[in-house]
PDB file of C-alpha atoms in Angstrom:
ATOM      1  CA  MET A   1       0.070   0.019   0.044  1.00  0.00           C
ATOM      2  CA  HIS A   2       1.249   3.534  -0.824  1.00  0.00           C
ATOM      3  CA  ALA A   3       2.224   5.537   2.265  1.00  0.00           C
ATOM      4  CA  ARG A   4      -0.315   8.333   1.312  1.00  0.00           C
ATOM      5  CA  ASP A   5      -3.153   5.729   1.092  1.00  0.00           C
ATOM      6  CA  TRP A   6      -2.221   4.321   4.479  1.00  0.00           C
ATOM      7  CA  PHE A   7      -2.486   7.780   6.063  1.00  0.00           C
ATOM      8  CA  MET A   8      -5.706   8.469   4.339  1.00  0.00           C
ATOM      9  CA  GLU A   9      -7.155   5.296   6.011  1.00  0.00           C
ATOM     10  CA  ARG A  10      -5.702   6.260   9.344  1.00  0.00           C
ATOM     11  CA  ARG A  11      -7.149   9.768   9.386  1.00  0.00           C
ATOM     12  CA  GLY A  12      -9.520  10.097  12.248  1.00  0.00           C
ATOM     13  CA  ALA A  13      -8.615   6.628  13.628  1.00  0.00           C
ATOM     14  CA  THR A  14      -5.787   7.631  15.750  1.00  0.00           C
ATOM     15  CA  GLY A  15      -6.475   7.568  19.489  1.00  0.00           C
ATOM     16  CA  ALA A  16      -6.754  10.976  21.226  1.00  0.00           C
ATOM     17  CA  ILE A  17      -4.090  12.284  23.463  1.00  0.00           C
ATOM     18  CA  ALA A  18      -4.506  15.298  25.683  1.00  0.00           C
ATOM     19  CA  ALA A  19      -2.509  18.315  24.607  1.00  0.00           C
ATOM     20  CA  SER A  20      -0.949  20.606  27.118  1.00  0.00           C
ATOM     21  CA  PRO A  21      -3.160  23.735  27.181  1.00  0.00           C
ATOM     22  CA  SER A  22      -1.925  27.163  26.071  1.00  0.00           C
ATOM     23  CA  PRO A  23      -2.973  30.024  28.341  1.00  0.00           C
ATOM     24  CA  ALA A  24      -5.474  31.673  25.937  1.00  0.00           C
ATOM     25  CA  ARG A  25      -6.937  28.573  24.215  1.00  0.00           C
ATOM     26  CA  ARG A  26      -9.258  25.602  24.990  1.00  0.00           C
ATOM     27  CA  GLN A  27      -7.433  22.382  25.348  1.00  0.00           C
ATOM     28  CA  GLN A  28      -7.479  20.217  22.187  1.00  0.00           C
ATOM     29  CA  ALA A  29      -6.635  16.561  21.552  1.00  0.00           C
ATOM     30  CA  PHE A  30      -4.302  15.156  19.023  1.00  0.00           C
ATOM     31  CA  PRO A  31      -4.434  15.406  16.041  1.00  0.00           C
ATOM     32  CA  ALA A  32      -6.541  18.611  16.248  1.00  0.00           C
ATOM     33  CA  CYS A  33      -3.867  20.341  18.344  1.00  0.00           C
ATOM     34  CA  ALA A  34      -1.246  19.607  15.723  1.00  0.00           C
ATOM     35  CA  LEU A  35      -3.294  20.903  12.841  1.00  0.00           C
ATOM     36  CA  GLU A  36      -4.094  24.084  14.815  1.00  0.00           C
ATOM     37  CA  SER A  37      -0.431  24.663  15.625  1.00  0.00           C
ATOM     38  CA  LEU A  38       0.504  24.355  11.967  1.00  0.00           C
ATOM     39  CA  GLU A  39      -2.182  26.841  11.140  1.00  0.00           C
ATOM     40  CA  GLN A  40      -0.611  29.281  13.531  1.00  0.00           C
ATOM     41  CA  VAL A  41       2.780  28.831  11.946  1.00  0.00           C
ATOM     42  CA  THR A  42       1.298  29.701   8.544  1.00  0.00           C
ATOM     43  CA  LYS A  43      -0.575  32.796   9.951  1.00  0.00           C
ATOM     44  CA  PHE A  44       2.440  34.079  11.801  1.00  0.00           C
ATOM     45  CA  CYS A  45       4.730  33.682   8.796  1.00  0.00           C
ATOM     46  CA  GLY A  46       2.126  35.274   6.593  1.00  0.00           C
ATOM     47  CA  HIS A  47       2.143  38.419   8.834  1.00  0.00           C
ATOM     48  CA  GLN A  48       5.859  38.636   8.033  1.00  0.00           C
ATOM     49  CA  SER A  49       5.318  38.140   4.296  1.00  0.00           C
ATOM     50  CA  GLN A  50       6.148  41.726   3.149  1.00  0.00           C
ATOM     51  CA  LYS A  51       9.749  41.350   4.343  1.00  0.00           C
ATOM     52  CA  TRP A  52       9.558  37.617   5.059  1.00  0.00           C
ATOM     53  CA  ARG A  53      11.488  37.732   8.263  1.00  0.00           C
ATOM     54  CA  ALA A  54      11.624  33.976   9.153  1.00  0.00           C
ATOM     55  CA  PRO A  55      14.023  34.594  12.057  1.00  0.00           C
ATOM     56  CA  ALA A  56      11.241  36.564  13.870  1.00  0.00           C
ATOM     57  CA  ALA A  57       9.015  33.527  13.836  1.00  0.00           C
ATOM     58  CA  VAL A  58      11.901  31.225  14.830  1.00  0.00           C
ATOM     59  CA  ARG A  59      12.616  33.360  17.879  1.00  0.00           C
ATOM     60  CA  ASN A  60       8.962  33.933  18.813  1.00  0.00           C
ATOM     61  CA  THR A  61       8.708  32.440  22.337  1.00  0.00           C
ATOM     62  CA  GLU A  62       4.891  32.004  22.328  1.00  0.00           C
ATOM     63  CA  LEU A  63       4.808  30.260  18.908  1.00  0.00           C
ATOM     64  CA  GLN A  64       7.656  27.897  19.858  1.00  0.00           C
ATOM     65  CA  HIS A  65       5.973  27.002  23.125  1.00  0.00           C
ATOM     66  CA  LEU A  66       2.837  26.253  21.090  1.00  0.00           C
ATOM     67  CA  LEU A  67       4.777  23.951  18.829  1.00  0.00           C
ATOM     68  CA  ASP A  68       6.388  22.234  21.867  1.00  0.00           C
ATOM     69  CA  ASN A  69       3.009  21.532  23.392  1.00  0.00           C
ATOM     70  CA  ASP A  70       0.649  21.030  20.491  1.00  0.00           C
ATOM     71  CA  LEU A  71       2.720  19.879  17.500  1.00  0.00           C
ATOM     72  CA  PHE A  72       5.555  17.849  19.027  1.00  0.00           C
ATOM     73  CA  CYS A  73       3.507  17.059  22.208  1.00  0.00           C
ATOM     74  CA  VAL A  74       6.680  17.227  24.394  1.00  0.00           C
ATOM     75  CA  SER A  75       6.372  15.344  27.677  1.00  0.00           C
ATOM     76  CA  SER A  76       6.426  17.113  31.044  1.00  0.00           C
ATOM     77  CA  HIS A  77      10.192  16.247  31.544  1.00  0.00           C
ATOM     78  CA  ARG A  78      10.854  17.663  28.157  1.00  0.00           C
ATOM     79  CA  ARG A  79      12.948  14.608  26.932  1.00  0.00           C
ATOM     80  CA  ASP A  80      10.559  12.978  24.476  1.00  0.00           C
ATOM     81  CA  SER A  81       7.089  13.086  22.971  1.00  0.00           C
ATOM     82  CA  ARG A  82       3.816  12.087  24.669  1.00  0.00           C
ATOM     83  CA  LEU A  83       2.607  10.582  21.370  1.00  0.00           C
ATOM     84  CA  THR A  84       2.418   6.818  20.873  1.00  0.00           C
ATOM     85  CA  PRO A  85       4.415   5.428  17.941  1.00  0.00           C
ATOM     86  CA  THR A  86       1.199   5.223  15.939  1.00  0.00           C
ATOM     87  CA  GLN A  87       0.378   8.847  16.627  1.00  0.00           C
ATOM     88  CA  GLN A  88       3.865   9.946  15.811  1.00  0.00           C
ATOM     89  CA  PHE A  89       3.377   8.127  12.400  1.00  0.00           C
ATOM     90  CA  HIS A  90       0.157  10.061  11.973  1.00  0.00           C
ATOM     91  CA  LEU A  91       1.968  13.362  12.812  1.00  0.00           C
ATOM     92  CA  ILE A  92       4.542  12.499  10.092  1.00  0.00           C
ATOM     93  CA  GLY A  93       1.696  12.224   7.594  1.00  0.00           C
ATOM     94  CA  ILE A  94       0.259  15.506   8.714  1.00  0.00           C
ATOM     95  CA  LEU A  95       3.600  17.291   8.184  1.00  0.00           C
ATOM     96  CA  CYS A  96       4.087  15.715   4.744  1.00  0.00           C
ATOM     97  CA  ASP A  97       0.659  16.976   3.764  1.00  0.00           C
ATOM     98  CA  TYR A  98       1.484  20.471   5.170  1.00  0.00           C
ATOM     99  CA  PHE A  99       4.704  20.845   3.137  1.00  0.00           C
ATOM    100  CA  ASN A 100       3.060  19.339   0.001  1.00  0.00           C
ATOM    101  CA  GLU A 101       0.283  21.846   0.199  1.00  0.00           C
ATOM    102  CA  ARG A 102       2.830  24.773   0.153  1.00  0.00           C
ATOM    103  CA  SER A 103       5.104  23.279  -2.615  1.00  0.00           C
ATOM    104  CA  ALA A 104       3.933  26.030  -5.109  1.00  0.00           C
ATOM    105  CA  GLU A 105       4.941  28.930  -2.901  1.00  0.00           C
ATOM    106  CA  PRO A 106       8.342  30.612  -3.350  1.00  0.00           C
ATOM    107  CA  ARG A 107      11.218  28.399  -2.241  1.00  0.00           C
ATOM    108  CA  GLY A 108      12.183  30.931   0.523  1.00  0.00           C
ATOM    109  CA  HIS A 109       8.765  30.926   1.906  1.00  0.00           C
ATOM    110  CA  GLN A 110       8.699  27.123   2.062  1.00  0.00           C
ATOM    111  CA  TYR A 111      12.060  27.004   3.831  1.00  0.00           C
ATOM    112  CA  SER A 112      10.862  29.513   6.382  1.00  0.00           C
ATOM    113  CA  TYR A 113       8.024  27.164   7.464  1.00  0.00           C
ATOM    114  CA  PHE A 114      10.527  24.380   7.816  1.00  0.00           C
ATOM    115  CA  GLU A 115      12.906  26.610   9.855  1.00  0.00           C
ATOM    116  CA  VAL A 116      10.164  27.756  12.223  1.00  0.00           C
ATOM    117  CA  ILE A 117       8.983  24.246  12.863  1.00  0.00           C
ATOM    118  CA  PHE A 118      12.242  22.401  13.223  1.00  0.00           C
ATOM    119  CA  CYS A 119      14.890  24.976  14.056  1.00  0.00           C
ATOM    120  CA  GLY A 120      13.106  27.058  16.759  1.00  0.00           C
ATOM    121  CA  ARG A 121      14.773  25.181  19.693  1.00  0.00           C
ATOM    122  CA  GLU A 122      18.435  25.199  18.567  1.00  0.00           C
ATOM    123  CA  GLY A 123      20.559  25.760  21.569  1.00  0.00           C
ATOM    124  CA  GLU A 124      18.058  24.026  23.865  1.00  0.00           C
ATOM    125  CA  ALA A 125      19.339  20.433  23.612  1.00  0.00           C
ATOM    126  CA  LEU A 126      16.402  18.479  25.008  1.00  0.00           C
ATOM    127  CA  LEU A 127      13.713  20.291  23.113  1.00  0.00           C
ATOM    128  CA  HIS A 128      15.771  20.407  19.870  1.00  0.00           C
ATOM    129  CA  ASP A 129      16.441  16.605  20.136  1.00  0.00           C
ATOM    130  CA  VAL A 130      12.658  15.918  20.185  1.00  0.00           C
ATOM    131  CA  ARG A 131      12.251  17.852  17.021  1.00  0.00           C
ATOM    132  CA  ILE A 132      15.212  16.331  15.163  1.00  0.00           C
ATOM    133  CA  ALA A 133      14.224  12.776  16.206  1.00  0.00           C
ATOM    134  CA  LEU A 134      10.918  13.378  14.504  1.00  0.00           C
ATOM    135  CA  LEU A 135      12.545  15.021  11.434  1.00  0.00           C
ATOM    136  CA  MET A 136      14.703  11.928  10.943  1.00  0.00           C
ATOM    137  CA  ASN A 137      11.643   9.715  10.740  1.00  0.00           C
ATOM    138  CA  LEU A 138       9.898  12.261   8.613  1.00  0.00           C
ATOM    139  CA  CYS A 139      12.750  12.224   6.058  1.00  0.00           C
ATOM    140  CA  SER A 140      12.748   8.432   5.926  1.00  0.00           C
ATOM    141  CA  LEU A 141       9.103   8.512   4.834  1.00  0.00           C
ATOM    142  CA  ALA A 142       9.249  11.611   2.612  1.00  0.00           C
ATOM    143  CA  VAL A 143      10.768   9.672  -0.287  1.00  0.00           C
ATOM    144  CA  GLN A 144       7.849   7.119  -0.350  1.00  0.00           C
ATOM    145  CA  TYR A 145       4.997   9.402   0.593  1.00  0.00           C
ATOM    146  CA  PRO A 146       6.206  11.382  -1.445  1.00  0.00           C
ATOM    147  CA  CYS A 147       7.181  14.801  -0.148  1.00  0.00           C
ATOM    148  CA  TYR A 148      10.174  15.829  -2.094  1.00  0.00           C
ATOM    149  CA  SER A 149      10.142  19.443  -1.190  1.00  0.00           C
ATOM    150  CA  LEU A 150      11.033  18.384   2.389  1.00  0.00           C
ATOM    151  CA  LEU A 151      14.255  16.911   1.131  1.00  0.00           C
ATOM    152  CA  ASN A 152      15.161  20.178  -0.395  1.00  0.00           C
ATOM    153  CA  HIS A 153      14.568  22.057   2.843  1.00  0.00           C
ATOM    154  CA  VAL A 154      16.616  19.552   4.787  1.00  0.00           C
ATOM    155  CA  SER A 155      19.530  19.721   2.307  1.00  0.00           C
ATOM    156  CA  GLN A 156      19.501  23.591   2.529  1.00  0.00           C
ATOM    157  CA  TRP A 157      19.531  23.248   6.384  1.00  0.00           C
ATOM    158  CA  LEU A 158      22.349  20.650   6.304  1.00  0.00           C
ATOM    159  CA  HIS A 159      24.669  22.607   4.151  1.00  0.00           C
ATOM    160  CA  LYS A 160      24.222  25.737   6.315  1.00  0.00           C
ATOM    161  CA  HIS A 161      25.210  23.850   9.460  1.00  0.00           C
ATOM    162  CA  ARG A 162      28.670  22.134   9.543  1.00  0.00           C
ATOM    163  CA  PHE A 163      27.951  20.869  13.143  1.00  0.00           C
ATOM    164  CA  LEU A 164      25.580  18.332  11.395  1.00  0.00           C
ATOM    165  CA  MET A 165      28.560  16.538   9.956  1.00  0.00           C
ATOM    166  CA  PRO A 166      28.583  14.016  12.792  1.00  0.00           C
ATOM    167  CA  LEU A 167      25.319  12.527  11.401  1.00  0.00           C
ATOM    168  CA  ALA A 168      27.408  10.130   9.478  1.00  0.00           C
ATOM    169  CA  ASP A 169      28.692   8.461  12.721  1.00  0.00           C
ATOM    170  CA  GLU A 170      25.245   8.274  14.255  1.00  0.00           C
ATOM    171  CA  VAL A 171      22.804   7.555  11.396  1.00  0.00           C
ATOM    172  CA  PRO A 172      24.761   6.414   8.274  1.00  0.00           C
ATOM    173  CA  GLU A 173      21.626   5.002   6.586  1.00  0.00           C
ATOM    174  CA  PHE A 174      19.885   8.365   7.069  1.00  0.00           C
ATOM    175  CA  VAL A 175      22.825  10.097   5.557  1.00  0.00           C
ATOM    176  CA  SER A 176      22.772   7.785   2.554  1.00  0.00           C
ATOM    177  CA  TYR A 177      19.314   9.224   1.521  1.00  0.00           C
ATOM    178  CA  PHE A 178      20.734  12.653   1.627  1.00  0.00           C
ATOM    179  CA  VAL A 179      23.789  11.890  -0.398  1.00  0.00           C
ATOM    180  CA  ALA A 180      21.391  10.648  -3.100  1.00  0.00           C
ATOM    181  CA  TYR A 181      18.480  13.026  -2.864  1.00  0.00           C
ATOM    182  CA  SER A 182      19.949  16.417  -1.668  1.00  0.00           C
ATOM    183  CA  VAL A 183      22.105  16.952  -4.727  1.00  0.00           C
ATOM    184  CA  THR A 184      20.231  18.977  -7.477  1.00  0.00           C
ATOM    185  CA  GLU A 185      21.390  21.560  -9.983  1.00  0.00           C
ATOM    186  CA  VAL A 186      20.097  24.248  -7.487  1.00  0.00           C
ATOM    187  CA  THR A 187      21.625  22.892  -4.355  1.00  0.00           C
ATOM    188  CA  ILE A 188      25.063  21.739  -5.514  1.00  0.00           C
ATOM    189  CA  ARG A 189      27.359  24.387  -4.047  1.00  0.00           C
ATOM    190  CA  SER A 190      30.675  24.345  -2.208  1.00  0.00           C
ATOM    191  CA  SER A 191      28.949  24.285   1.203  1.00  0.00           C
ATOM    192  CA  LEU A 192      26.888  21.280   0.414  1.00  0.00           C
ATOM    193  CA  ILE A 193      29.809  19.536  -1.275  1.00  0.00           C
ATOM    194  CA  GLU A 194      31.848  20.149   1.897  1.00  0.00           C
ATOM    195  CA  VAL A 195      29.406  18.192   3.963  1.00  0.00           C
ATOM    196  CA  LEU A 196      29.029  15.341   1.459  1.00  0.00           C
ATOM    197  CA  ALA A 197      32.818  15.045   1.010  1.00  0.00           C
ATOM    198  CA  HIS A 198      33.189  14.874   4.835  1.00  0.00           C
ATOM    199  CA  TRP A 199      30.625  12.099   5.008  1.00  0.00           C
ATOM    200  CA  LEU A 200      31.961  10.063   2.065  1.00  0.00           C
ATOM    201  CA  THR A 201      35.616  10.190   3.509  1.00  0.00           C
ATOM    202  CA  SER A 202      34.642   9.562   7.075  1.00  0.00           C
ATOM    203  CA  THR A 203      35.035   6.208   8.924  1.00  0.00           C
ATOM    204  CA  GLN A 204      31.405   5.467   8.037  1.00  0.00           C
ATOM    205  CA  SER A 205      31.875   6.086   4.325  1.00  0.00           C
ATOM    206  CA  SER A 206      31.817   2.437   3.354  1.00  0.00           C
ATOM    207  CA  ARG A 207      28.571   1.881   5.223  1.00  0.00           C
ATOM    208  CA  ILE A 208      27.004   4.923   3.526  1.00  0.00           C
ATOM    209  CA  ILE A 209      28.111   3.851   0.050  1.00  0.00           C
ATOM    210  CA  ALA A 210      27.103   0.280   0.687  1.00  0.00           C
ATOM    211  CA  PHE A 211      23.638   1.336   1.693  1.00  0.00           C
ATOM    212  CA  ILE A 212      23.247   3.395  -1.439  1.00  0.00           C
ATOM    213  CA  LYS A 213      24.327   0.405  -3.620  1.00  0.00           C
ATOM    214  CA  GLU A 214      22.269  -2.152  -1.837  1.00  0.00           C
ATOM    215  CA  THR A 215      18.996  -0.235  -1.693  1.00  0.00           C
ATOM    216  CA  PRO A 216      17.427  -0.453  -5.135  1.00  0.00           C
ATOM    217  CA  THR A 217      15.436   2.800  -5.122  1.00  0.00           C
ATOM    218  CA  ILE A 218      18.380   4.798  -3.896  1.00  0.00           C
ATOM    219  CA  THR A 219      20.797   2.937  -6.213  1.00  0.00           C
ATOM    220  CA  LYS A 220      18.704   3.827  -9.329  1.00  0.00           C
ATOM    221  CA  TYR A 221      18.210   7.482  -8.265  1.00  0.00           C
ATOM    222  CA  PHE A 222      21.837   7.939  -7.399  1.00  0.00           C
ATOM    223  CA  ALA A 223      23.167   6.390 -10.604  1.00  0.00           C
ATOM    224  CA  THR A 224      20.678   8.235 -12.795  1.00  0.00           C
ATOM    225  CA  ASN A 225      20.271  11.676 -11.172  1.00  0.00           C
ATOM    226  CA  THR A 226      22.994  12.360  -8.660  1.00  0.00           C
ATOM    227  CA  PHE A 227      26.301  10.928  -9.843  1.00  0.00           C
ATOM    228  CA  TRP A 228      26.488  13.117 -12.969  1.00  0.00           C
ATOM    229  CA  LEU A 229      26.060  16.271 -10.948  1.00  0.00           C
ATOM    230  CA  LEU A 230      28.964  15.323  -8.685  1.00  0.00           C
ATOM    231  CA  VAL A 231      31.120  14.647 -11.862  1.00  0.00           C
ATOM    232  CA  LEU A 232      30.123  18.061 -13.268  1.00  0.00           C
ATOM    233  CA  TYR A 233      31.015  19.774  -9.995  1.00  0.00           C
ATOM    234  CA  ASP A 234      34.300  17.847  -9.824  1.00  0.00           C
ATOM    235  CA  CYS A 235      35.303  18.868 -13.326  1.00  0.00           C
ATOM    236  CA  THR A 236      34.410  22.579 -12.807  1.00  0.00           C
ATOM    237  CA  SER A 237      35.121  23.344  -9.156  1.00  0.00           C
ATOM    238  CA  GLY A 238      38.730  24.373  -9.647  1.00  0.00           C
ATOM    239  CA  CYS A 239      39.937  22.071  -6.915  1.00  0.00           C
ATOM    240  CA  GLY A 240      41.155  19.349  -9.285  1.00  0.00           C
ATOM    241  CA  GLN A 241      42.610  16.201  -7.845  1.00  0.00           C
ATOM    242  CA  ARG A 242      42.939  17.835  -4.440  1.00  0.00           C
ATOM    243  CA  SER A 243      39.182  17.575  -3.865  1.00  0.00           C
ATOM    244  CA  PRO A 244      38.191  14.766  -1.489  1.00  0.00           C
ATOM    245  CA  LEU A 245      35.092  14.367  -3.742  1.00  0.00           C
ATOM    246  CA  HIS A 246      37.277  13.627  -6.686  1.00  0.00           C
ATOM    247  CA  GLY A 247      38.692  10.567  -4.993  1.00  0.00           C
ATOM    248  CA  VAL A 248      35.241   9.394  -4.036  1.00  0.00           C
ATOM    249  CA  THR A 249      33.661   9.754  -7.465  1.00  0.00           C
ATOM    250  CA  THR A 250      36.592   8.068  -9.275  1.00  0.00           C
ATOM    251  CA  MET A 251      36.506   5.191  -6.730  1.00  0.00           C
ATOM    252  CA  LEU A 252      32.807   4.524  -7.379  1.00  0.00           C
ATOM    253  CA  TYR A 253      33.479   3.516 -11.028  1.00  0.00           C
ATOM    254  CA  ALA A 254      35.378   0.472  -9.830  1.00  0.00           C
ATOM    255  CA  GLU A 255      32.994  -0.407  -7.014  1.00  0.00           C
ATOM    256  CA  TRP A 256      29.624   0.188  -8.696  1.00  0.00           C
ATOM    257  CA  ALA A 257      27.333  -2.613  -9.769  1.00  0.00           C
ATOM    258  CA  LYS A 258      26.822  -2.990 -13.506  1.00  0.00           C
ATOM    259  CA  THR A 259      23.076  -2.330 -13.279  1.00  0.00           C
ATOM    260  CA  PRO A 260      22.064   0.404 -13.342  1.00  0.00           C
ATOM    261  CA  PRO A 261      25.337   1.935 -14.553  1.00  0.00           C
ATOM    262  CA  LEU A 262      26.572   5.283 -13.373  1.00  0.00           C
ATOM    263  CA  ASN A 263      25.265   7.833 -15.767  1.00  0.00           C
ATOM    264  CA  ILE A 264      27.780  10.540 -16.589  1.00  0.00           C
ATOM    265  CA  LYS A 265      26.482  11.586 -20.080  1.00  0.00           C
ATOM    266  CA  PRO A 266      24.444  14.570 -18.830  1.00  0.00           C
ATOM    267  CA  ALA A 267      27.677  15.959 -17.286  1.00  0.00           C
ATOM    268  CA  LEU A 268      29.582  15.464 -20.520  1.00  0.00           C
ATOM    269  CA  GLU A 269      26.952  17.164 -22.589  1.00  0.00           C
ATOM    270  CA  ALA A 270      27.036  20.046 -20.114  1.00  0.00           C
ATOM    271  CA  LEU A 271      30.880  20.261 -20.200  1.00  0.00           C
ATOM    272  CA  ILE A 272      31.049  20.365 -24.029  1.00  0.00           C
ATOM    273  CA  SER A 273      28.394  22.998 -24.426  1.00  0.00           C
ATOM    274  CA  GLU A 274      29.523  26.453 -25.325  1.00  0.00           C
ATOM    275  CA  ASP A 275      28.817  27.773 -21.892  1.00  0.00           C
ATOM    276  CA  GLN A 276      31.039  25.200 -20.010  1.00  0.00           C
ATOM    277  CA  GLU A 277      33.678  24.217 -22.444  1.00  0.00           C
ATOM    278  CA  THR A 278      36.431  26.604 -21.363  1.00  0.00           C
ATOM    279  CA  LYS A 279      35.806  26.060 -17.658  1.00  0.00           C
ATOM    280  CA  PHE A 280      36.427  22.361 -17.044  1.00  0.00           C
ATOM    281  CA  GLU A 281      39.824  20.927 -15.986  1.00  0.00           C
ATOM    282  CA  PRO A 282      41.165  18.578 -18.639  1.00  0.00           C
ATOM    283  CA  ILE A 283      42.901  16.275 -16.327  1.00  0.00           C
ATOM    284  CA  VAL A 284      39.951  15.712 -14.106  1.00  0.00           C
ATOM    285  CA  LEU A 285      37.615  15.144 -17.037  1.00  0.00           C
ATOM    286  CA  TYR A 286      40.270  12.689 -18.463  1.00  0.00           C
ATOM    287  CA  TYR A 287      40.067  10.629 -15.310  1.00  0.00           C
ATOM    288  CA  HIS A 288      36.378  10.493 -15.406  1.00  0.00           C
ATOM    289  CA  LEU A 289      36.280   9.438 -19.084  1.00  0.00           C
ATOM    290  CA  HIS A 290      39.063   6.960 -18.415  1.00  0.00           C
ATOM    291  CA  PHE A 291      37.327   5.229 -15.571  1.00  0.00           C
ATOM    292  CA  ALA A 292      33.916   5.394 -17.074  1.00  0.00           C
ATOM    293  CA  ARG A 293      35.095   3.524 -20.112  1.00  0.00           C
ATOM    294  CA  LEU A 294      36.997   0.920 -18.093  1.00  0.00           C
ATOM    295  CA  SER A 295      33.899   0.270 -15.975  1.00  0.00           C
ATOM    296  CA  ASN A 296      31.613   0.225 -19.076  1.00  0.00           C
ATOM    297  CA  CYS A 297      29.673   3.235 -17.922  1.00  0.00           C
ATOM    298  CA  LEU A 298      30.566   4.538 -21.379  1.00  0.00           C
ATOM    299  CA  SER A 299      30.573   2.246 -24.315  1.00  0.00           C
ATOM    300  CA  ARG A 300      33.186   2.402 -27.062  1.00  0.00           C
ATOM    301  CA  LYS A 301      30.651   3.876 -29.408  1.00  0.00           C
ATOM    302  CA  GLU A 302      29.666   6.623 -26.942  1.00  0.00           C
ATOM    303  CA  LEU A 303      33.273   7.434 -26.272  1.00  0.00           C
ATOM    304  CA  ALA A 304      34.026   7.608 -30.033  1.00  0.00           C
ATOM    305  CA  GLU A 305      31.139   9.949 -30.532  1.00  0.00           C
ATOM    306  CA  LEU A 306      32.221  12.276 -27.769  1.00  0.00           C
ATOM    307  CA  LEU A 307      35.919  12.546 -28.378  1.00  0.00           C
ATOM    308  CA  PRO A 308      35.737  14.767 -31.489  1.00  0.00           C
ATOM    309  CA  ARG A 309      33.659  17.218 -29.465  1.00  0.00           C
ATOM    310  CA  ILE A 310      35.964  17.318 -26.367  1.00  0.00           C
ATOM    311  CA  HIS A 311      39.144  19.277 -26.408  1.00  0.00           C
ATOM    312  CA  LEU A 312      41.413  17.902 -23.816  1.00  0.00           C
ATOM    313  CA  GLY A 313      44.768  18.367 -25.455  1.00  0.00           C
ATOM    314  CA  ASP A 314      46.892  15.940 -27.471  1.00  0.00           C
ATOM    315  CA  ASN A 315      48.245  13.944 -24.584  1.00  0.00           C
ATOM    316  CA  TYR A 316      44.869  13.181 -23.016  1.00  0.00           C
ATOM    317  CA  GLN A 317      43.230  12.731 -26.405  1.00  0.00           C
ATOM    318  CA  THR A 318      45.735  10.077 -27.416  1.00  0.00           C
ATOM    319  CA  LEU A 319      45.341   8.245 -24.163  1.00  0.00           C
ATOM    320  CA  LEU A 320      41.581   8.142 -24.654  1.00  0.00           C
ATOM    321  CA  GLU A 321      41.843   7.098 -28.267  1.00  0.00           C
ATOM    322  CA  SER A 322      43.498   3.892 -27.005  1.00  0.00           C
ATOM    323  CA  LEU A 323      40.349   3.017 -25.078  1.00  0.00           C
ATOM    324  CA  ARG A 324      38.006   3.145 -28.031  1.00  0.00           C
TER     325      ARG A 324
END
């Protein structure tokens, strides 16, 4: 059963749980309290829409207290949620719907909702941990639900916060999803690459890569949509062979399963276009072409068709000709 269908069946069936009352409101039960708190987030951010000052909402004490009590249902000792596992699963569905319903709004507005909901207790360890624990579960479901916009928000949050790099040591499977799904033409910047390179060269790198290769849906997405963007960045970043990401990407050619093959053709087409041709580093591109051919990610025919369009210099061109 599709995740969305499951949630539709569960709506209204979840047992009630008393929500901690706010001073000026009548006490509500879950899930009504969660839905109401999300409405308040939307209204508060809407009042800031002319200048869109999300930090004002993040710092708003009353709003954050409301989210603690009525959305995350924090327990009296402030260490975990009062919700049962089934109710937490219901809450994840509510949040997926909330972000999906706003996916047509400007990207900055969407991220502001995310920031208010999940980043409003940074610096308060116990309360922040409750929110991040739910966010981890939410991200795991977002791919299947689907709620792809949430992954964009998380990737933006991740590459703004270097202190999140230790995630690889704690939740390597969780990190695997982000390595695959956070890289887009919009998000691939040096700050995100720094986080990815740290993860993929850490002590947990083998587990992260193994999970990507052994999980069919992630394998297919990474091979088709993510890898070529990493290759494109590697060839144009100016870091050359010094980049940790260069070592990771070239290593993957040798370790990757044959099906589905790593797709680098979109990167090559971008590199030989008029806009990019003068910007790539020949030696880096040579290594990618060399390993792609040896691993059969590029066929002889494909390489033969590409070579006349790529100007690498005589030395590299001659070496590649020998692989045809």
